[in-house]
Coordinates of C-alpha atoms in Angstrom, one line a residue:
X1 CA 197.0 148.1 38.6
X2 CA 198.1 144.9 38.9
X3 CA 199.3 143.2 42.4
X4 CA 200.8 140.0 43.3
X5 CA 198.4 138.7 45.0
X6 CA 194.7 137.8 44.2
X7 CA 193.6 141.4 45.0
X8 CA 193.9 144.4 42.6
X9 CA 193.0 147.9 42.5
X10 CA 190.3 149.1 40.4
X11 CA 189.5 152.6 39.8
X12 CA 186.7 154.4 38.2
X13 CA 185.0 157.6 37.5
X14 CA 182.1 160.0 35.6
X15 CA 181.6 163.5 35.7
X16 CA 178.5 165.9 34.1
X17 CA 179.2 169.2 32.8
X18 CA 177.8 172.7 34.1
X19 CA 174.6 173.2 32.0
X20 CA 175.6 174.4 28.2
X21 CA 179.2 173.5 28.2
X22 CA 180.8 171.0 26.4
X23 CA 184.2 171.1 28.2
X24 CA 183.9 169.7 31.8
X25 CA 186.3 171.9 34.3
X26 CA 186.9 169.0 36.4
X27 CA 189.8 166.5 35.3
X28 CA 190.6 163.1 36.5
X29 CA 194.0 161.6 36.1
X30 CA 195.0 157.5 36.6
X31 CA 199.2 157.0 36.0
X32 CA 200.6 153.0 37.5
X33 CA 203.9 152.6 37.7
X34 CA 204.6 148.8 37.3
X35 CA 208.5 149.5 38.3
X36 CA 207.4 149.8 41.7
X37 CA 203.8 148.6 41.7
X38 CA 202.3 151.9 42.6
X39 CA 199.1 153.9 41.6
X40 CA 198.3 157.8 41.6
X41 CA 194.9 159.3 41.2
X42 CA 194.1 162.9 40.4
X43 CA 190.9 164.7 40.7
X44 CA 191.1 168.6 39.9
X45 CA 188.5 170.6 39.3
X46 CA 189.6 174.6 37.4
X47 CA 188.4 177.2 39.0
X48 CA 184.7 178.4 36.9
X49 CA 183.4 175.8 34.4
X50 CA 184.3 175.8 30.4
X51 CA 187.5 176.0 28.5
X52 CA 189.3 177.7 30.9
X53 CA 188.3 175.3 33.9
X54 CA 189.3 172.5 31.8
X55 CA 192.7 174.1 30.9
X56 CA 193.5 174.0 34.1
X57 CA 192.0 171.0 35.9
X58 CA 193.9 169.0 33.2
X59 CA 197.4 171.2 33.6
X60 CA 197.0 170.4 37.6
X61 CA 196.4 166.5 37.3
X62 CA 198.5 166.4 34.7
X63 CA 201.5 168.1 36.3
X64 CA 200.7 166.3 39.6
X65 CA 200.8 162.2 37.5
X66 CA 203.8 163.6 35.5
X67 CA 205.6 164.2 39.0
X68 CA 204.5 161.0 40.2
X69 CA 205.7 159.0 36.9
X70 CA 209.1 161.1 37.4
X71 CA 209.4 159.6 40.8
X72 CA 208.9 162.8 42.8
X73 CA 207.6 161.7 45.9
X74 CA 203.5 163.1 46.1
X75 CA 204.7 165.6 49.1
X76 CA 207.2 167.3 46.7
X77 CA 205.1 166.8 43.8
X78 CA 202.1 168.8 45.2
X79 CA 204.1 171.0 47.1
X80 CA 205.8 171.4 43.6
X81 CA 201.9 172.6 42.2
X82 CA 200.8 174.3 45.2
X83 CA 203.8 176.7 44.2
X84 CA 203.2 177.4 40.9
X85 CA 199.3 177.7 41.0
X86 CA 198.2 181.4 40.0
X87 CA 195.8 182.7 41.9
X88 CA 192.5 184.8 40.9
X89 CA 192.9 187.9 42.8
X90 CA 189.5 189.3 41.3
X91 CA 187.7 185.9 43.0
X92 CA 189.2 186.8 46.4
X93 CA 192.3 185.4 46.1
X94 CA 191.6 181.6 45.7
X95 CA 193.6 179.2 43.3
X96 CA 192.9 178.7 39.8
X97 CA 192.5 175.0 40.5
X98 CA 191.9 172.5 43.9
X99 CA 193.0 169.0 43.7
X100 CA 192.8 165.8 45.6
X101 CA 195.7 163.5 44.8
X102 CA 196.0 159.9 46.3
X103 CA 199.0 157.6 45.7
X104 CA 198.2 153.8 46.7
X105 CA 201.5 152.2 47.3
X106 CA 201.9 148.3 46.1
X107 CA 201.0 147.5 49.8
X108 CA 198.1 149.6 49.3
X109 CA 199.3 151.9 52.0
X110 CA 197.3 154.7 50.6
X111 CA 198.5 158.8 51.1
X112 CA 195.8 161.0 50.4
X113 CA 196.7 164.8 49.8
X114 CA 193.4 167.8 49.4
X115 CA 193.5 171.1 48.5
X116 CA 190.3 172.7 48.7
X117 CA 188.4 169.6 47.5
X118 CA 185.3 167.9 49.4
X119 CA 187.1 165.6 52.0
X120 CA 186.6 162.1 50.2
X121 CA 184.8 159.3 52.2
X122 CA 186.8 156.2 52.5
X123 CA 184.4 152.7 53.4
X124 CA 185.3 149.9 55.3
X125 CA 182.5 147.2 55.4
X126 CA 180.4 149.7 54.0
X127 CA 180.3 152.2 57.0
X128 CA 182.5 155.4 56.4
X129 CA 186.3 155.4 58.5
X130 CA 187.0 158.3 59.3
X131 CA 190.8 159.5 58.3
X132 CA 192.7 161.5 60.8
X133 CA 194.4 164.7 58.5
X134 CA 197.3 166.7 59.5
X135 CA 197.5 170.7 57.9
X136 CA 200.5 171.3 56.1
X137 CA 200.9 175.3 54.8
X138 CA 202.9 175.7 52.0
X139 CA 203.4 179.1 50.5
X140 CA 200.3 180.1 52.6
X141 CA 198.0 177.2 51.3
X142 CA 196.4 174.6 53.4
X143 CA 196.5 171.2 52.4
X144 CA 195.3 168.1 54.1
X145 CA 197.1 165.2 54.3
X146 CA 195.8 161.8 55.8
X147 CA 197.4 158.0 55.5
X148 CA 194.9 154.9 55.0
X149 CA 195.3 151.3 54.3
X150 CA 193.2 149.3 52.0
X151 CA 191.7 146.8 52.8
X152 CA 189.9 143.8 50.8
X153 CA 186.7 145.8 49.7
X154 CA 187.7 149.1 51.1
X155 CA 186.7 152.2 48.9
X156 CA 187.6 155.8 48.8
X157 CA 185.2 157.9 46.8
X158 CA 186.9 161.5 45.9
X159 CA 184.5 164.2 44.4
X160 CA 184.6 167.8 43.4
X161 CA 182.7 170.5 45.3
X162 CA 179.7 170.2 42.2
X163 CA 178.7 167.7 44.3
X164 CA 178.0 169.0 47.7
X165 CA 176.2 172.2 45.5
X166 CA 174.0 169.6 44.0
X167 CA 170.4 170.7 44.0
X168 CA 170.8 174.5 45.4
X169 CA 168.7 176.6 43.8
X170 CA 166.4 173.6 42.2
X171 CA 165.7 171.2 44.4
X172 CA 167.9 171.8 47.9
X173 CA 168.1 175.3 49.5
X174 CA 171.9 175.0 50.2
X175 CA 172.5 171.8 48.6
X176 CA 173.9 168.4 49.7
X177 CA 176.3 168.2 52.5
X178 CA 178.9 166.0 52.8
X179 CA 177.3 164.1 55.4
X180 CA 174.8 163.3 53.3
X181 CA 176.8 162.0 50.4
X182 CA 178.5 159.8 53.3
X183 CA 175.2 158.2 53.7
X184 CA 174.1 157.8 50.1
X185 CA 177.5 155.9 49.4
X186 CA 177.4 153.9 52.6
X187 CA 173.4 153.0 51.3
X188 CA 174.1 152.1 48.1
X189 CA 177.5 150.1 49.0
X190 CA 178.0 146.6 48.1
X191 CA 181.2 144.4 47.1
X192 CA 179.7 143.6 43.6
X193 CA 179.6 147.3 42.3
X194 CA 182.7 147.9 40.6
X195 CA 184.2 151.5 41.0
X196 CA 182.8 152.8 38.0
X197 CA 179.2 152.2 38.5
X198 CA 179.8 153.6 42.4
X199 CA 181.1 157.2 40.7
X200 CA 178.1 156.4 38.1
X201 CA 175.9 156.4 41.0
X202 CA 177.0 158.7 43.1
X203 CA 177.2 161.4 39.8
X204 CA 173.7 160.5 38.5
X205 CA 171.9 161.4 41.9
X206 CA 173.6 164.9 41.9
X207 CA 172.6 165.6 38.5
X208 CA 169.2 164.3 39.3
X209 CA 169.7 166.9 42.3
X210 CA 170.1 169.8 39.8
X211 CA 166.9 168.8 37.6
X212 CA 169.5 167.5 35.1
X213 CA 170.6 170.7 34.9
X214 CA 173.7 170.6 36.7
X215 CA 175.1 174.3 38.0
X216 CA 178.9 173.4 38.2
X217 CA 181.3 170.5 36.8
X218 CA 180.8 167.3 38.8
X219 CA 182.9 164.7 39.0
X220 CA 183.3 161.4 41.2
X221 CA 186.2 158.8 41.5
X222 CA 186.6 155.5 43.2
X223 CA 189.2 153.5 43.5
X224 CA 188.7 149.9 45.8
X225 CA 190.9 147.0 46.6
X226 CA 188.8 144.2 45.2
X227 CA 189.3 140.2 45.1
X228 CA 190.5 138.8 41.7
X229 CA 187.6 136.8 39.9
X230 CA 187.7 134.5 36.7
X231 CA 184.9 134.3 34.1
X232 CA 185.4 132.1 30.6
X233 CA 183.6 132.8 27.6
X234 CA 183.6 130.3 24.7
X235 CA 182.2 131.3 21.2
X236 CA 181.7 129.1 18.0
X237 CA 182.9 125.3 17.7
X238 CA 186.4 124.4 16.8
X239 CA 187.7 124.1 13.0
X240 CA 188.2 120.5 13.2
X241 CA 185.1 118.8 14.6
X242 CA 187.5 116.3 16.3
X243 CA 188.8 118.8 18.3
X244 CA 185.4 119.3 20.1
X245 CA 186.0 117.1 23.2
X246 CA 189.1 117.9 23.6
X247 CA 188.5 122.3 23.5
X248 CA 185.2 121.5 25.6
X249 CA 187.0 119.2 28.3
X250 CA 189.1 122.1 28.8
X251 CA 187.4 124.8 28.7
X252 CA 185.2 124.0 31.4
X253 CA 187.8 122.3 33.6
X254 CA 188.8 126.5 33.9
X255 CA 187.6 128.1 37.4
X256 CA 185.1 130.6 37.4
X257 CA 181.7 131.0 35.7
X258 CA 180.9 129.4 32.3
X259 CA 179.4 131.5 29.2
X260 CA 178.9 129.8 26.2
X261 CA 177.4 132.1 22.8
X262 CA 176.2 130.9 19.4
X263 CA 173.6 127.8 18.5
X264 CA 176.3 125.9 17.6
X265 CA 178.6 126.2 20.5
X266 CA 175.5 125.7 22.7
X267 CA 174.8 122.1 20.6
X268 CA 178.4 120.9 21.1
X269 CA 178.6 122.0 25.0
X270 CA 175.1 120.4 25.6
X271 CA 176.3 117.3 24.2
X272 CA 179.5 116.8 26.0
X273 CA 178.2 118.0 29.1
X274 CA 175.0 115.1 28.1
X275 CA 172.5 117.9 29.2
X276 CA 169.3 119.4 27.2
X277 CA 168.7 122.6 25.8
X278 CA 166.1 124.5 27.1
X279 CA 165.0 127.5 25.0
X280 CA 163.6 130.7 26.1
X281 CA 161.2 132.8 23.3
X282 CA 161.2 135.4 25.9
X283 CA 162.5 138.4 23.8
X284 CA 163.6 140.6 27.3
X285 CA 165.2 143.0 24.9
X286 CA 164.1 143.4 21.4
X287 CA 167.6 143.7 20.4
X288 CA 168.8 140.8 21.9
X289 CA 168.0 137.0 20.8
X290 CA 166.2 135.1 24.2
X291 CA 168.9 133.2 25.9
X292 CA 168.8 129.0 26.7
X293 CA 169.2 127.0 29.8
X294 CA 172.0 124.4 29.8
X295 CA 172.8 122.6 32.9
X296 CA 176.7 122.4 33.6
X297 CA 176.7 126.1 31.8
X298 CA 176.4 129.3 33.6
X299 CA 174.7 131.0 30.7
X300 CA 174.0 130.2 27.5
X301 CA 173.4 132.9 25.0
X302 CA 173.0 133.4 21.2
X303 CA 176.2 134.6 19.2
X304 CA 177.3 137.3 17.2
X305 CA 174.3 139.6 17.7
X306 CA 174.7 139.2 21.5
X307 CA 177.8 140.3 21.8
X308 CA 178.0 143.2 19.3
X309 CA 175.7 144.1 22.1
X310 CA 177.9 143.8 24.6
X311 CA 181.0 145.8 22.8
X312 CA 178.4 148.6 22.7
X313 CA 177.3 148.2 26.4
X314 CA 181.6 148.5 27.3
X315 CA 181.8 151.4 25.0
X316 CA 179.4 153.0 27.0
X317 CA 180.5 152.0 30.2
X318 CA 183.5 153.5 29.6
X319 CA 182.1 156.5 28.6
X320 CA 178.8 158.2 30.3
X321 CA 178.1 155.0 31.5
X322 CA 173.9 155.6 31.0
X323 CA 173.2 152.3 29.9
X324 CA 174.0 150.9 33.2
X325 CA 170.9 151.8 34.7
X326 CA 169.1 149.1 32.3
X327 CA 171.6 146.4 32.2
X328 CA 172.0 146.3 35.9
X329 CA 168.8 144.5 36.1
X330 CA 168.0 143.4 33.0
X331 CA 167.8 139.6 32.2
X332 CA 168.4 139.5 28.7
X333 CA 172.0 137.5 27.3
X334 CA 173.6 140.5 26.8
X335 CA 172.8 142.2 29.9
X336 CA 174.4 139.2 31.5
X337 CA 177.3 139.2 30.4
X338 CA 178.2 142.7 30.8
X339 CA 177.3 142.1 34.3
X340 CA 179.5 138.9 34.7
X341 CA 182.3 140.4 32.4
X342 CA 182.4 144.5 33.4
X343 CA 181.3 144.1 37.2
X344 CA 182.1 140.7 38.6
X345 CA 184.9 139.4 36.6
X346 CA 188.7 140.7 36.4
X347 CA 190.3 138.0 34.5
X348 CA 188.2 136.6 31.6
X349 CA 189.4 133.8 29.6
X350 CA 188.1 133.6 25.7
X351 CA 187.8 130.5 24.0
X352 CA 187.3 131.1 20.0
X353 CA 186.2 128.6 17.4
X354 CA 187.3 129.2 14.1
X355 CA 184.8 126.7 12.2
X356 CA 182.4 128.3 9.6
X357 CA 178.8 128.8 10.4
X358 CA 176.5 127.5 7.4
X359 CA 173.8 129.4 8.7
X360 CA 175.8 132.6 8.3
X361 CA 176.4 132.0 4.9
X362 CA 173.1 132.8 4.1
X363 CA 173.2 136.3 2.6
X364 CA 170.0 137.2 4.2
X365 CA 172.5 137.5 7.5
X366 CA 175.3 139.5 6.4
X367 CA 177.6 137.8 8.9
X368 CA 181.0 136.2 8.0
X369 CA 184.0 134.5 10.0
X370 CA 185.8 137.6 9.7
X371 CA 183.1 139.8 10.9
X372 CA 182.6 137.2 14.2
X373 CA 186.6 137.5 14.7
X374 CA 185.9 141.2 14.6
X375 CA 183.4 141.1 17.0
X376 CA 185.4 139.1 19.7
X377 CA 188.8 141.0 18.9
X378 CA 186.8 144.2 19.9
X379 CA 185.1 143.3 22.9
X380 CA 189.0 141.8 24.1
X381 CA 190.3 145.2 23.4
X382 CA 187.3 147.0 25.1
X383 CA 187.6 144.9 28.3
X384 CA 191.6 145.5 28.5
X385 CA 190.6 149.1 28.4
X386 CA 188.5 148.5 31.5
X387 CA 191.8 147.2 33.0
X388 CA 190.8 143.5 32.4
X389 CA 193.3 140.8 31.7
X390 CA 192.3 139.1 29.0
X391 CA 193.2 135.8 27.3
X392 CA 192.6 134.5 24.2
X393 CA 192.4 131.2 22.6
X394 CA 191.4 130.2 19.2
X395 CA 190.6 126.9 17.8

């Protein structure tokens, strides 16, 4: 999703299945195409929940992307669909699956098509803008179609109708209106909460809505045009001790926020920066190893164990995303970082030293160079997952 200037798109999304089903009968769909810099979303959602839901949420947003990677312009391509959609004469005639489709061009020029969905909200300074749709019938279908630009921090939110039933029968009499998911996402806006966590959010409070037993799929998805930010990261000392100015000098001549993990890396950094340590014994997590204080250094954090934290923390965020709700405000190291690295950051430079740790020699630790490159090779990959771009640099 990458643009040529400091912005970039970033997109995100969660859903929660209709109580005892594994397979959710929503389906999201994300295809760029760097020849001509644009980006196509899909949210369906099957008609029912289960297998059959799923079959064809996925055969609707995957047809739609397919289109939209062939170069079929989005009006053909769900004009296309909209065609060749059964329908369920025994549920009075509706279509086996809605959609909403939204193709952001690479001058983010968005074009926004929905057929039967929830109309999504689309923020501007946090306040909902209103999109003016036209009606296009095709084959007797209505679909609405509405054109948007995005703007620096702009967000559209897309959901499927599990959301506005959230809570009938439990804990709404007829559920939550639109309106009213309008308002939550314009409450809980803010230019530091990456996509992902605003579909988290959104997704979580209807579940909570149906006594976490949600009656139908649900399923959010943002996408926002959000500034481009740089974070470094810089873990164990060079090989060649010599070398130590030299990495150091230029690691932290690098814009954006400073991490440095690992005792050792900490000792080198504090002595070329001539600053103290100050140590914490405040365990915050009893997983994670108290963090120190080093002036000159954004955050200074204990090594391996940290950040085999943080590669679970990404796995997760990537997934259900249910660990978000405690690292969002936790202060522990590894907390931190997934804040600077999965929210705040989009291009994260590592800095890697390849030197030997005597202290992880010990056999009591269990912890060898190769398992530390294995570490840091993960968490790479699991960030360039996210959409990050990543850099490494060993030493």
């Amino acid at each position: 999703m990458e643009r040529s200037d400091f912005t970039e798109l970033e997109s995100g999304y969660l859903s929660v299945n209709h109580k005892g089903e594994e397979l959710c009968g929503d389906h999201v769909q994300i295809v760029s195409d760097a020849s001509d810099g644009s980006t196509t979303l899909v949210l369906a959602d099957g008609l029912g929940s289960g297998v059959v839901a799923s079959i064809l949420s996925t055969l609707t947003s995957a047809m739609l992307s397919r289109m939209a990677e062939a170069g079929l312009s989005i009006e053909d391509g769900v004009e296309t669909l909209v065609k060749t959609l059964p329908i369920a004469r025994d549920r009075g005639n509706v279509a086996y699956s809605t959609f909403t489709v939204c193709r952001i061009e690479k001058d983010y020029t968005g074009y926004i098509y929905n057929f039967d969905n929830p109309e999504p909200v689309f923020l501007r300074d946090g306040k909902e803008k209103k999109l003016n749709y036209e009606t296009l019938t095709v084959e007797g279908k209505l679909i609405k179609k509405a054109k948007c630009y995005f703007d620096v921090n702009d967000c559209l939110v897309m959901f499927s109708d599990g959301a506005v039933y959230a809570g009938v029968g439990e804990t709404l009499n007829f559920g939550w209106t639109r309106e009213e998911i309008s308002a939550y996402l314009e409450g809980l806006f803010d230019p530091s909460i990456s996509a992902k966590n605003i579909a988290t959010l959104l997704v979580d409070h209807c579940d909570l809505l149906y006594n976490r037993r949600p009656g139908d799929d649900t399923t959010a998805l943002a996408v926002r045009r959000r500034e481009r930010k740089k974070c470094n990261l810089m873990v164990g000392p060079p090989t060649n001790p010599s070398d130590d100015e030299k990495v150091l000098s230029s690691f932290f001549s690098l814009e954006g926020p400073h991490i440095v993990s690992g005792g050792t890396t900490c000792k080198i950094a504090a002595r070329y920066l001539g600053s103290s340590i100050e140590g914490s014994l405040d365990y915050l997590d009893p997983e994670v190893p108290p963090i120190s204080y080093i002036k000159g250094v954004d955050l200074a954090t204990e090594g391996i164990i940290t950040l085999n934290k943080v590669v679970s923390l990404s796995r997760d965020y990537q997934g259900q995303n249910k660990a978000y709700f405690d690292w969002s405000f936790r202060q522990d190291g590894a907390s931190q970082i997934a804040k600077m690295l999965f929210e705040e950051a989009t291009d994260i430079t590592f800095y890697v030293g390849c030197a030997v740790n005597p202290a992880h020699q010990d056999p009591e630790y269990h912890i060898d160079i190769k398992m530390k490159m294995q570490i840091i090779d993960n968490l790479a990959q699991e960030l360039k997952n996210m959409g990050k771009h990543i850099n490494v640099t060993y030493f």
